[in-house]
CSV table of C-alpha atoms (C1' of nucleotides) in Angstrom, one decimal:
chain,number,residue,atom,x,y,z
L,1,UNK,CA,-39.1,312.5,131.0
L,2,UNK,CA,-39.2,311.7,127.3
L,3,UNK,CA,-35.9,311.5,125.2
L,4,UNK,CA,-34.9,315.1,124.1
L,5,UNK,CA,-35.5,314.7,120.4
L,6,UNK,CA,-38.9,313.0,120.3
L,7,UNK,CA,-39.8,311.9,116.8
L,8,UNK,CA,-42.3,314.5,115.3
L,9,UNK,CA,-45.1,313.5,113.1
L,10,UNK,CA,-45.4,309.9,114.8
L,11,UNK,CA,-48.3,308.5,116.7
L,12,UNK,CA,-48.3,306.5,119.8
L,13,UNK,CA,-46.7,306.3,123.1
L,14,UNK,CA,-43.2,308.0,123.2
L,15,UNK,CA,-40.2,305.7,123.7
L,16,UNK,CA,-38.6,305.7,127.2
L,17,UNK,CA,-35.4,304.0,126.0
L,18,UNK,CA,-33.5,302.9,123.0
L,19,UNK,CA,-31.3,300.1,122.0
L,20,UNK,CA,-28.2,302.5,122.4
L,21,UNK,CA,-29.4,303.4,125.9
L,22,UNK,CA,-29.8,299.7,126.8
L,23,UNK,CA,-26.3,298.8,125.5
L,24,UNK,CA,-24.7,301.7,127.6
L,25,UNK,CA,-26.5,300.6,130.7
L,26,UNK,CA,-25.5,297.1,130.2
L,27,UNK,CA,-21.9,298.0,129.9
L,28,UNK,CA,-22.0,300.1,133.0
L,29,UNK,CA,-23.7,297.2,134.9
L,30,UNK,CA,-21.0,294.7,133.8
L,31,UNK,CA,-18.2,297.1,134.6
L,32,UNK,CA,-19.6,297.8,138.1
L,33,UNK,CA,-21.0,294.6,139.3
L,34,UNK,CA,-19.5,292.0,137.0
L,35,UNK,CA,-20.6,290.0,134.1
L,36,UNK,CA,-22.7,287.3,136.0
L,37,UNK,CA,-24.9,290.1,137.4
L,38,UNK,CA,-26.2,291.2,134.0
L,39,UNK,CA,-29.7,289.9,133.9
L,40,UNK,CA,-32.7,291.2,131.8
L,41,UNK,CA,-34.6,292.1,135.1
L,42,UNK,CA,-31.7,293.7,136.8
L,43,UNK,CA,-30.7,295.7,133.7
L,44,UNK,CA,-34.4,297.0,133.4
L,45,UNK,CA,-34.5,297.8,137.0
L,46,UNK,CA,-31.3,299.8,136.8
L,47,UNK,CA,-32.7,301.7,133.9
L,48,UNK,CA,-36.0,302.3,135.8
L,49,UNK,CA,-38.1,300.6,133.1
L,50,UNK,CA,-40.1,297.4,133.0
L,51,UNK,CA,-38.2,294.3,132.2
L,52,UNK,CA,-40.5,293.5,129.4
L,53,UNK,CA,-39.8,296.7,127.6
L,54,UNK,CA,-36.3,295.4,126.8
L,55,UNK,CA,-37.9,292.9,124.4
L,56,UNK,CA,-39.0,295.7,122.2
L,57,UNK,CA,-35.4,296.7,121.5
L,58,UNK,CA,-33.5,293.5,121.5
L,59,UNK,CA,-34.7,290.1,120.4
L,60,UNK,CA,-33.5,288.2,123.5
L,61,UNK,CA,-30.6,288.2,126.0
L,62,UNK,CA,-28.2,286.5,123.5
L,63,UNK,CA,-29.0,289.2,121.0
L,64,UNK,CA,-28.1,291.8,123.6
L,65,UNK,CA,-24.9,290.1,124.4
L,66,UNK,CA,-24.0,289.9,120.7
L,67,UNK,CA,-24.7,293.6,120.1
L,68,UNK,CA,-22.7,294.4,123.1
L,69,UNK,CA,-19.8,292.3,121.8
L,70,UNK,CA,-19.8,293.8,118.3
L,71,UNK,CA,-19.5,297.2,119.8
L,72,UNK,CA,-16.4,296.0,121.8
L,73,UNK,CA,-14.8,294.2,118.8
L,74,UNK,CA,-14.1,297.6,117.3
L,75,UNK,CA,-11.5,298.2,119.8
L,76,UNK,CA,-9.2,295.5,118.9
L,77,UNK,CA,-6.4,297.5,117.2
L,78,UNK,CA,-6.0,297.0,113.6
L,79,UNK,CA,-3.3,294.4,112.9
L,80,UNK,CA,-0.1,295.6,111.1
L,81,UNK,CA,-0.2,294.9,107.4
L,82,UNK,CA,3.6,295.0,107.0
L,83,UNK,CA,6.5,292.9,108.4
L,84,UNK,CA,7.4,289.4,108.6
L,85,UNK,CA,4.3,287.1,108.3
L,86,UNK,CA,5.1,285.1,111.5
L,87,UNK,CA,5.4,288.3,113.5
L,88,UNK,CA,2.2,289.7,112.1
L,89,UNK,CA,0.3,286.5,113.2
L,90,UNK,CA,1.7,286.7,116.7
L,91,UNK,CA,1.0,290.4,117.0
L,92,UNK,CA,-2.5,289.9,115.8
L,93,UNK,CA,-3.3,287.2,118.4
L,94,UNK,CA,-1.7,289.1,121.1
L,95,UNK,CA,-3.9,292.1,120.2
L,96,UNK,CA,-7.1,289.8,120.3
L,97,UNK,CA,-5.9,288.3,123.5
L,98,UNK,CA,-5.3,291.6,125.2
L,99,UNK,CA,-8.7,293.1,124.2
L,100,UNK,CA,-10.6,290.0,125.2
L,101,UNK,CA,-8.6,289.7,128.4
L,102,UNK,CA,-9.8,293.1,129.5
L,103,UNK,CA,-13.4,292.0,129.0
L,104,UNK,CA,-13.4,288.3,129.8
L,105,UNK,CA,-17.0,287.8,129.6
L,106,UNK,CA,-16.6,288.4,125.9
L,107,UNK,CA,-14.8,285.1,125.6
L,108,UNK,CA,-17.6,283.4,127.4
L,109,UNK,CA,-20.2,284.7,124.8
L,110,UNK,CA,-17.7,283.8,121.9
L,111,UNK,CA,-17.5,280.1,122.8
L,112,UNK,CA,-21.1,279.7,122.0
L,113,UNK,CA,-21.2,282.1,119.1
L,114,UNK,CA,-17.9,281.9,117.4
L,115,UNK,CA,-15.6,284.6,116.4
L,116,UNK,CA,-16.8,284.6,112.8
L,117,UNK,CA,-20.4,283.9,113.1
L,118,UNK,CA,-21.0,286.0,116.2
L,119,UNK,CA,-19.1,289.1,115.2
L,120,UNK,CA,-19.3,291.6,112.6
L,121,UNK,CA,-16.8,293.2,110.1
L,122,UNK,CA,-14.3,294.5,112.6
L,123,UNK,CA,-13.6,291.0,113.9
L,124,UNK,CA,-13.4,289.7,110.4
L,125,UNK,CA,-10.6,292.0,109.6
L,126,UNK,CA,-8.6,290.3,112.3
L,127,UNK,CA,-9.3,287.0,110.8
L,128,UNK,CA,-8.4,288.2,107.2
L,129,UNK,CA,-5.1,289.6,108.4
L,130,UNK,CA,-4.1,286.3,110.1
L,131,UNK,CA,-5.2,284.2,107.1
L,132,UNK,CA,-3.3,286.5,104.8
L,133,UNK,CA,-0.1,286.3,106.8
L,134,UNK,CA,-0.3,282.6,106.9
L,135,UNK,CA,-0.8,282.4,103.2
L,136,UNK,CA,2.1,284.7,102.6
L,137,UNK,CA,4.3,282.4,104.7
L,138,UNK,CA,3.3,279.6,102.3
L,139,UNK,CA,0.3,277.9,104.1
L,140,UNK,CA,-2.5,276.2,102.1
L,141,UNK,CA,-6.1,277.2,102.7
L,142,UNK,CA,-6.5,274.3,105.0
L,143,UNK,CA,-3.4,275.1,106.9
L,144,UNK,CA,-4.4,278.8,107.3
L,145,UNK,CA,-7.8,277.8,108.7
L,146,UNK,CA,-6.3,275.3,111.0
L,147,UNK,CA,-3.8,277.8,112.3
L,148,UNK,CA,-6.6,280.2,113.1
L,149,UNK,CA,-8.9,277.7,114.6
L,150,UNK,CA,-6.2,276.1,116.8
L,151,UNK,CA,-5.0,279.4,118.2
L,152,UNK,CA,-8.4,280.6,118.7
L,153,UNK,CA,-9.2,277.5,120.9
L,154,UNK,CA,-5.9,278.2,122.9
L,155,UNK,CA,-6.8,282.0,123.2
L,156,UNK,CA,-10.3,281.3,124.4
L,157,UNK,CA,-9.3,278.5,126.8
L,158,UNK,CA,-6.7,280.7,128.3
L,159,UNK,CA,-9.0,283.6,128.9
L,160,UNK,CA,-11.9,281.4,130.3
L,161,UNK,CA,-9.8,279.4,132.6
L,162,UNK,CA,-8.0,282.4,134.0
L,163,UNK,CA,-11.3,284.6,134.4
L,164,UNK,CA,-13.2,281.7,136.1
L,165,UNK,CA,-10.5,280.4,138.4
L,166,UNK,CA,-9.8,283.8,139.6
L,167,UNK,CA,-13.2,284.5,141.2
L,168,UNK,CA,-14.2,281.0,141.9
L,169,UNK,CA,-15.8,280.6,145.3
L,170,UNK,CA,-13.5,278.5,147.7
L,171,UNK,CA,-10.7,278.5,145.1
L,172,UNK,CA,-8.2,279.5,147.7
L,173,UNK,CA,-9.1,276.8,150.2
L,174,UNK,CA,-8.9,274.1,147.5
L,175,UNK,CA,-5.5,275.4,146.2
L,176,UNK,CA,-4.0,275.2,149.7
L,177,UNK,CA,-5.5,271.7,150.3
L,178,UNK,CA,-4.2,270.1,147.1
L,179,UNK,CA,-0.6,270.6,147.7
L,180,UNK,CA,-0.7,269.5,151.3
L,181,UNK,CA,-2.3,266.2,150.7
L,182,UNK,CA,0.1,265.1,147.8
L,183,UNK,CA,1.8,261.7,148.1
L,184,UNK,CA,5.4,262.5,147.4
L,185,UNK,CA,6.2,259.0,146.6
L,186,UNK,CA,3.6,258.5,143.9
L,187,UNK,CA,3.8,262.0,142.5
L,188,UNK,CA,7.2,263.2,143.0
L,189,UNK,CA,7.2,266.0,140.3
L,190,UNK,CA,4.0,267.5,141.7
L,191,UNK,CA,5.3,267.2,145.3
L,192,UNK,CA,8.5,268.9,144.3
L,193,UNK,CA,6.6,271.9,142.7
L,194,UNK,CA,4.3,272.0,145.8
L,195,UNK,CA,3.3,275.5,146.8
L,196,UNK,CA,5.2,277.0,143.9
L,197,UNK,CA,2.4,276.0,141.6
L,198,UNK,CA,0.0,278.9,142.2
L,199,UNK,CA,2.8,281.4,141.7
L,200,UNK,CA,4.0,279.7,138.5
L,201,UNK,CA,0.3,279.5,137.2
L,202,UNK,CA,-0.3,283.2,137.8
L,203,UNK,CA,2.5,284.2,135.3
L,204,UNK,CA,1.3,285.6,132.0
L,205,UNK,CA,3.1,283.4,129.3
L,206,UNK,CA,0.6,284.0,126.6
L,207,UNK,CA,2.9,285.9,124.2
L,208,UNK,CA,5.5,283.3,124.4
L,209,UNK,CA,3.1,280.5,124.1
L,210,UNK,CA,1.4,281.8,121.0
L,211,UNK,CA,4.7,282.3,119.5
L,212,UNK,CA,5.7,278.6,120.3
L,213,UNK,CA,2.3,277.4,118.9
L,214,UNK,CA,2.6,279.5,115.6
L,215,UNK,CA,6.1,278.3,115.2
L,216,UNK,CA,5.1,274.7,115.8
L,217,UNK,CA,2.1,274.9,113.4
L,218,UNK,CA,4.1,276.7,110.7
L,219,UNK,CA,6.9,274.2,110.9
L,220,UNK,CA,4.4,271.4,110.7
L,221,UNK,CA,2.9,272.9,107.5
L,222,UNK,CA,6.5,273.3,106.0
L,223,UNK,CA,7.3,269.6,106.8
L,224,UNK,CA,4.2,268.5,104.9
L,225,UNK,CA,4.8,270.3,101.7
V,1,UNK,CA,-39.5,251.0,150.0
V,2,UNK,CA,-36.3,251.4,152.2
V,3,UNK,CA,-32.9,250.3,150.8
V,4,UNK,CA,-32.2,246.5,150.9
V,5,UNK,CA,-29.7,246.7,153.7
V,6,UNK,CA,-31.0,249.0,156.1
V,7,UNK,CA,-28.4,249.9,158.8
V,8,UNK,CA,-29.4,248.0,162.0
V,9,UNK,CA,-29.0,249.4,165.5
V,10,UNK,CA,-29.5,253.0,164.2
V,11,UNK,CA,-32.4,255.3,165.1
V,12,UNK,CA,-34.5,257.7,162.9
V,13,UNK,CA,-36.1,257.6,159.6
V,14,UNK,CA,-34.6,255.3,157.0
V,15,UNK,CA,-32.8,256.9,154.0
V,16,UNK,CA,-34.5,256.9,150.7
V,17,UNK,CA,-31.3,257.6,148.7
V,18,UNK,CA,-27.6,257.8,149.0
V,19,UNK,CA,-24.7,259.8,147.5
V,20,UNK,CA,-24.0,256.9,145.1
V,21,UNK,CA,-27.7,256.7,144.0
V,22,UNK,CA,-27.7,260.4,143.3
V,23,UNK,CA,-24.5,260.2,141.1
V,24,UNK,CA,-25.9,257.3,139.1
V,25,UNK,CA,-29.1,259.2,138.5
V,26,UNK,CA,-27.3,262.4,137.6
V,27,UNK,CA,-25.2,260.5,135.0
V,28,UNK,CA,-28.3,258.9,133.5
V,29,UNK,CA,-30.0,262.3,133.3
V,30,UNK,CA,-27.1,263.8,131.5
V,31,UNK,CA,-26.6,261.0,129.2
V,32,UNK,CA,-30.3,261.0,128.3
V,33,UNK,CA,-31.2,264.8,128.2
V,34,UNK,CA,-28.0,266.6,128.0
V,35,UNK,CA,-25.8,268.5,130.5
V,36,UNK,CA,-27.9,271.6,130.6
V,37,UNK,CA,-31.0,269.7,131.8
V,38,UNK,CA,-29.2,268.7,135.0
V,39,UNK,CA,-30.7,270.7,137.7
V,40,UNK,CA,-31.3,269.9,141.4
V,41,UNK,CA,-35.0,269.9,141.0
V,42,UNK,CA,-35.2,267.9,137.9
V,43,UNK,CA,-32.8,265.3,139.3
V,44,UNK,CA,-34.8,264.9,142.5
V,45,UNK,CA,-38.1,264.6,140.5
V,46,UNK,CA,-36.4,262.0,138.4
V,47,UNK,CA,-35.5,260.1,141.6
V,48,UNK,CA,-38.9,260.4,142.9
V,49,UNK,CA,-37.6,262.3,146.2
V,50,UNK,CA,-37.9,265.9,147.4
V,51,UNK,CA,-35.5,268.4,145.9
V,52,UNK,CA,-34.3,269.4,149.3
V,53,UNK,CA,-33.3,265.9,150.2
V,54,UNK,CA,-30.3,266.0,147.9
V,55,UNK,CA,-28.8,268.5,150.2
V,56,UNK,CA,-28.3,266.0,152.9
V,57,UNK,CA,-26.1,263.9,150.6
V,58,UNK,CA,-24.2,266.7,148.7
V,59,UNK,CA,-23.1,270.2,149.8
V,60,UNK,CA,-24.5,271.9,146.7
V,61,UNK,CA,-24.7,271.7,143.1
V,62,UNK,CA,-21.0,272.4,142.4
V,63,UNK,CA,-20.3,269.7,144.9
V,64,UNK,CA,-22.4,267.2,143.0
V,65,UNK,CA,-20.6,268.1,139.7
V,66,UNK,CA,-17.3,267.7,141.2
V,67,UNK,CA,-18.1,264.3,142.7
V,68,UNK,CA,-19.5,263.3,139.2
V,69,UNK,CA,-16.3,264.5,137.6
V,70,UNK,CA,-14.0,262.6,139.9
V,71,UNK,CA,-15.8,259.3,139.2
V,72,UNK,CA,-15.3,260.1,135.5
V,73,UNK,CA,-11.6,261.1,135.7
V,74,UNK,CA,-10.8,257.5,136.5
V,75,UNK,CA,-11.6,256.5,133.0
V,76,UNK,CA,-8.7,258.4,131.4
V,77,UNK,CA,-6.3,255.7,130.5
V,78,UNK,CA,-3.1,255.6,132.3
V,79,UNK,CA,-0.3,257.3,130.4
V,80,UNK,CA,2.5,255.1,129.1
V,81,UNK,CA,5.6,255.4,131.3
V,82,UNK,CA,8.1,254.2,128.7
V,83,UNK,CA,8.9,255.8,125.3
V,84,UNK,CA,10.3,259.1,124.0
V,85,UNK,CA,9.3,261.9,126.2
V,86,UNK,CA,7.8,264.0,123.4
V,87,UNK,CA,5.6,261.2,122.4
V,88,UNK,CA,4.5,260.5,126.0
V,89,UNK,CA,3.3,264.1,126.3
V,90,UNK,CA,1.4,264.0,123.1
V,91,UNK,CA,-0.2,260.7,124.0
V,92,UNK,CA,-1.2,261.8,127.5
V,93,UNK,CA,-3.0,264.9,126.1
V,94,UNK,CA,-4.6,262.9,123.4
V,95,UNK,CA,-6.0,260.6,126.1
V,96,UNK,CA,-7.2,263.5,128.2
V,97,UNK,CA,-8.8,265.1,125.2
V,98,UNK,CA,-10.5,262.1,124.1
V,99,UNK,CA,-11.9,261.4,127.4
V,100,UNK,CA,-13.2,264.9,128.0
V,101,UNK,CA,-14.5,265.1,124.4
V,102,UNK,CA,-16.7,262.2,125.1
V,103,UNK,CA,-18.3,264.2,128.1
V,104,UNK,CA,-17.9,267.8,127.1
V,105,UNK,CA,-19.7,269.2,130.1
V,106,UNK,CA,-16.7,268.0,132.2
V,107,UNK,CA,-14.6,270.7,130.4
V,108,UNK,CA,-17.3,273.1,131.4
V,109,UNK,CA,-17.0,272.3,135.1
V,110,UNK,CA,-13.2,272.2,134.9
V,111,UNK,CA,-12.8,275.8,133.7
V,112,UNK,CA,-14.1,276.9,136.9
V,113,UNK,CA,-12.4,274.4,139.2
V,114,UNK,CA,-9.3,273.5,137.4
V,115,UNK,CA,-7.7,270.3,136.5
V,116,UNK,CA,-5.7,270.1,139.7
V,117,UNK,CA,-7.9,271.7,142.4
V,118,UNK,CA,-11.1,270.2,141.1
V,119,UNK,CA,-10.0,266.7,140.6
V,120,UNK,CA,-8.6,263.8,142.7
V,121,UNK,CA,-5.7,261.4,142.4
V,122,UNK,CA,-6.5,259.9,139.2
V,123,UNK,CA,-6.2,263.2,137.3
V,124,UNK,CA,-3.0,264.1,139.2
V,125,UNK,CA,-1.5,261.0,137.8
V,126,UNK,CA,-2.0,262.4,134.3
V,127,UNK,CA,-0.4,265.8,135.4
V,128,UNK,CA,2.6,264.0,137.0
V,129,UNK,CA,3.1,261.9,133.9
V,130,UNK,CA,3.2,265.1,131.7
V,131,UNK,CA,5.6,266.9,134.1
V,132,UNK,CA,7.9,263.9,134.3
V,133,UNK,CA,8.1,263.6,130.6
V,134,UNK,CA,8.8,267.3,130.3
V,135,UNK,CA,11.6,267.1,132.8
V,136,UNK,CA,13.1,264.1,131.2
V,137,UNK,CA,13.2,266.1,128.0
V,138,UNK,CA,15.2,268.7,129.8
V,139,UNK,CA,12.6,271.2,130.8
V,140,UNK,CA,13.0,273.3,134.1
V,141,UNK,CA,10.3,273.2,136.6
V,142,UNK,CA,8.8,276.5,135.2
V,143,UNK,CA,8.9,275.2,131.6
V,144,UNK,CA,7.2,272.0,132.6
V,145,UNK,CA,4.4,273.9,134.4
V,146,UNK,CA,4.1,276.2,131.5
V,147,UNK,CA,3.8,273.3,129.0
V,148,UNK,CA,1.1,271.7,131.1
V,149,UNK,CA,-0.8,274.9,131.6
V,150,UNK,CA,-0.7,276.1,128.0
V,151,UNK,CA,-1.8,272.7,126.6
V,152,UNK,CA,-4.6,272.6,129.1
V,153,UNK,CA,-5.9,276.0,128.0
V,154,UNK,CA,-5.8,274.7,124.4
V,155,UNK,CA,-7.5,271.5,125.3
V,156,UNK,CA,-10.2,273.0,127.2
V,157,UNK,CA,-10.9,275.7,124.7
V,158,UNK,CA,-11.1,273.3,121.9
V,159,UNK,CA,-13.6,271.1,123.7
V,160,UNK,CA,-15.7,274.0,124.9
V,161,UNK,CA,-15.9,275.7,121.6
V,162,UNK,CA,-16.7,272.6,119.7
V,163,UNK,CA,-19.2,271.4,122.2
V,164,UNK,CA,-21.1,274.8,122.4
V,165,UNK,CA,-21.0,275.8,118.8
V,166,UNK,CA,-22.4,272.4,117.9
V,167,UNK,CA,-25.9,272.7,119.7
V,168,UNK,CA,-26.1,276.6,119.5
V,169,UNK,CA,-29.5,277.9,118.7
V,170,UNK,CA,-29.5,279.5,115.3
V,171,UNK,CA,-26.0,278.5,114.6
V,172,UNK,CA,-26.9,277.2,111.1
V,173,UNK,CA,-28.6,280.2,109.9
V,174,UNK,CA,-25.8,282.6,111.1
V,175,UNK,CA,-23.2,280.3,109.5
V,176,UNK,CA,-25.0,280.5,106.1
V,177,UNK,CA,-25.3,284.3,106.5
V,178,UNK,CA,-21.8,285.1,107.2
V,179,UNK,CA,-20.2,283.8,104.0
V,180,UNK,CA,-22.9,285.3,101.8
V,181,UNK,CA,-22.4,288.8,103.1
V,182,UNK,CA,-18.6,289.0,102.8
V,183,UNK,CA,-16.9,291.8,100.9
V,184,UNK,CA,-14.6,290.1,98.5
V,185,UNK,CA,-12.4,293.3,97.9
V,186,UNK,CA,-12.0,294.0,101.6
V,187,UNK,CA,-11.6,290.4,102.8
V,188,UNK,CA,-10.3,288.3,99.9
V,189,UNK,CA,-8.9,285.4,101.9
V,190,UNK,CA,-12.2,284.9,103.8
V,191,UNK,CA,-14.1,285.4,100.5
V,192,UNK,CA,-11.9,282.7,98.8
V,193,UNK,CA,-12.6,280.3,101.6
V,194,UNK,CA,-16.3,281.1,101.5
V,195,UNK,CA,-18.5,278.0,102.1
V,196,UNK,CA,-15.5,275.7,102.7
V,197,UNK,CA,-15.2,277.2,106.2
V,198,UNK,CA,-17.7,275.1,108.0
V,199,UNK,CA,-16.3,271.9,106.5
V,200,UNK,CA,-12.7,272.8,107.2
V,201,UNK,CA,-13.7,273.7,110.8
V,202,UNK,CA,-15.5,270.4,111.4
V,203,UNK,CA,-12.2,268.3,110.8
V,204,UNK,CA,-10.6,267.0,114.0
V,205,UNK,CA,-7.0,268.3,114.0
V,206,UNK,CA,-6.4,268.0,117.8
V,207,UNK,CA,-3.6,265.4,117.6
V,208,UNK,CA,-1.7,267.3,114.9
V,209,UNK,CA,-2.2,270.5,116.8
V,210,UNK,CA,-0.9,269.4,120.2
V,211,UNK,CA,2.0,267.8,118.6
V,212,UNK,CA,2.8,271.2,116.9
V,213,UNK,CA,2.3,272.9,120.3
V,214,UNK,CA,4.4,270.5,122.1
V,215,UNK,CA,7.2,270.8,119.6
V,216,UNK,CA,7.0,274.5,119.6
V,217,UNK,CA,7.1,274.8,123.5
V,218,UNK,CA,10.0,272.3,123.7
V,219,UNK,CA,11.9,274.0,121.0
V,220,UNK,CA,11.5,277.4,122.9
V,221,UNK,CA,12.7,275.8,126.1
V,222,UNK,CA,15.7,274.4,124.3
V,223,UNK,CA,16.5,277.8,122.8
V,224,UNK,CA,16.5,279.5,126.1
V,225,UNK,CA,18.9,277.1,127.8
T,1,DA,C1',-31.0,260.4,161.3
T,2,DC,C1',-33.2,261.5,157.6
T,3,DC,C1',-36.8,263.5,154.8
T,4,DT,C1',-40.2,267.1,153.4
T,5,DG,C1',-43.1,271.2,151.8
T,6,DA,C1',-43.1,275.9,152.1
T,7,DA,C1',-40.7,279.8,151.3
T,8,DC,C1',-37.1,283.1,149.6
T,9,DA,C1',-34.8,285.2,146.1
T,10,DC,C1',-34.1,285.0,141.9
T,11,DC,C1',-34.1,283.8,136.4
T,12,DG,C1',-35.8,284.6,130.8
T,13,DT,C1',-39.8,285.1,128.2
T,14,DT,C1',-44.8,285.8,126.5
T,15,DC,C1',-48.9,288.3,126.0
T,16,DA,C1',-53.1,290.8,126.7
T,17,DA,C1',-54.1,295.3,128.1
T,18,DG,C1',-53.1,300.1,128.4
T,19,DT,C1',-51.5,305.0,126.9
A,1,DA,C1',-45.7,302.8,118.8
A,2,DC,C1',-44.4,301.8,122.6
A,3,DC,C1',-44.8,300.4,127.3
A,4,DT,C1',-46.5,297.6,131.3
A,5,DG,C1',-47.8,294.1,135.0
A,6,DA,C1',-49.3,289.6,135.6
A,7,DA,C1',-48.3,285.3,134.5
A,8,DC,C1',-45.6,281.0,133.1
A,9,DA,C1',-42.2,277.9,133.7
A,10,DC,C1',-38.4,277.5,135.7
A,11,DC,C1',-33.6,278.0,138.8
A,12,DG,C1',-30.6,276.9,143.7
A,13,DT,C1',-30.9,276.9,148.5
A,14,DT,C1',-32.4,277.4,153.6
A,15,DC,C1',-35.0,276.0,157.4
A,16,DA,C1',-38.6,274.7,160.5
A,17,DA,C1',-41.4,270.9,161.1
A,18,DG,C1',-42.3,266.1,160.7
A,19,DT,C1',-41.4,260.9,161.1
DNA sequence: ACCTGAACACCGTTCAAGT
DNA sequence: ACCTGAACACCGTTCAAGT
């Protein structure tokens, strides 16, 4: 079954798929089976085509991931242009965090490709908004870039650690073990926390934490000037 | 050639290797060829033994990584017990960061296993010291745990992003491309920074940034009480 | 008690041949 | 033009058989 609107006036074998088809199928596979199940072979099998056919539509697997990511980056809500600079920075990061948190594999890809180099215009708008707010608050160019970078590190770390430690094989057993074997004399604080640790770690403290980080970085910048 | 001190009074085929041998060979392989080259098969080949032999000495690859990591965690210098709590927290994190930064694959493993659940006593000592300093500063148990977790996210993110974007295939070409194609009207701040970005991003600002983060988190805790 | 090759169930990617 | 199977060069892991 060839695509509905086959290109007229062209020679050769008709296409069985397209880049758009591939991206849709990849998204469905990730949503259904999880990010780690996305392989070139499995994706092709799911689509009912040969694995090697994919290489006529995307350069390689990393390219596929980047295409997928760029589509997704458009969903980050546009940051507010008005209001107190500090609040705009915090709101911008919370928006980025919430969007990436819903698709944690995105953070996985972005550690290797970078928010700027890997993504297209819609992501750059987010960066621009944060840089503009920082400048408006009085930051130098260096300080604004540092603010962005440092909070990017924090955000990507938060998402990765949470995403990975959630599904890790044997995580539960090890979690139970580590509080039982603690030496209360040598490690009194940890022993006192004991089995409260998992519960405390499960809390979402990202919004408070970015605010604290932004405050700390802005205060440091002010102290320098 | 059997090991020098073959166990006397035991039956069966003499061992050709040991857990200790395996860990030494794994470290050598990582140091020489890089973290991503460490595979069970390659490690066995390097040692001149069958790949399946490794499974008599370690449970699986993840177990091997965790054993390797625990050996390494001992190298983090003991945190100072005296001095201003805030300074002890910063110094503790800088020590953790410097140690992990020298072996970035460690951060890779730790995102899936966690600093607490994956590591042994020598890592827990670091956690204890940070929790104790936070408590001494007046933090509640929740606040101390949040401080630890949040700065862990930041630290692991910093190390991962830096380690991965360094060796990424095609990173240079993309970096050159992204500043050239920027729309100066729509993204004035980014356009103004332009080709300064790579240079600014290469700077090591971790110590300043942890200090800012610690200050921000402690100030937030104070504001709540 | 310990080691081993064969085997299983996978990967990403290239390339000559086919339609 | 586009698709394909065969092939290459790998993975981690299990298990029956060997010493």
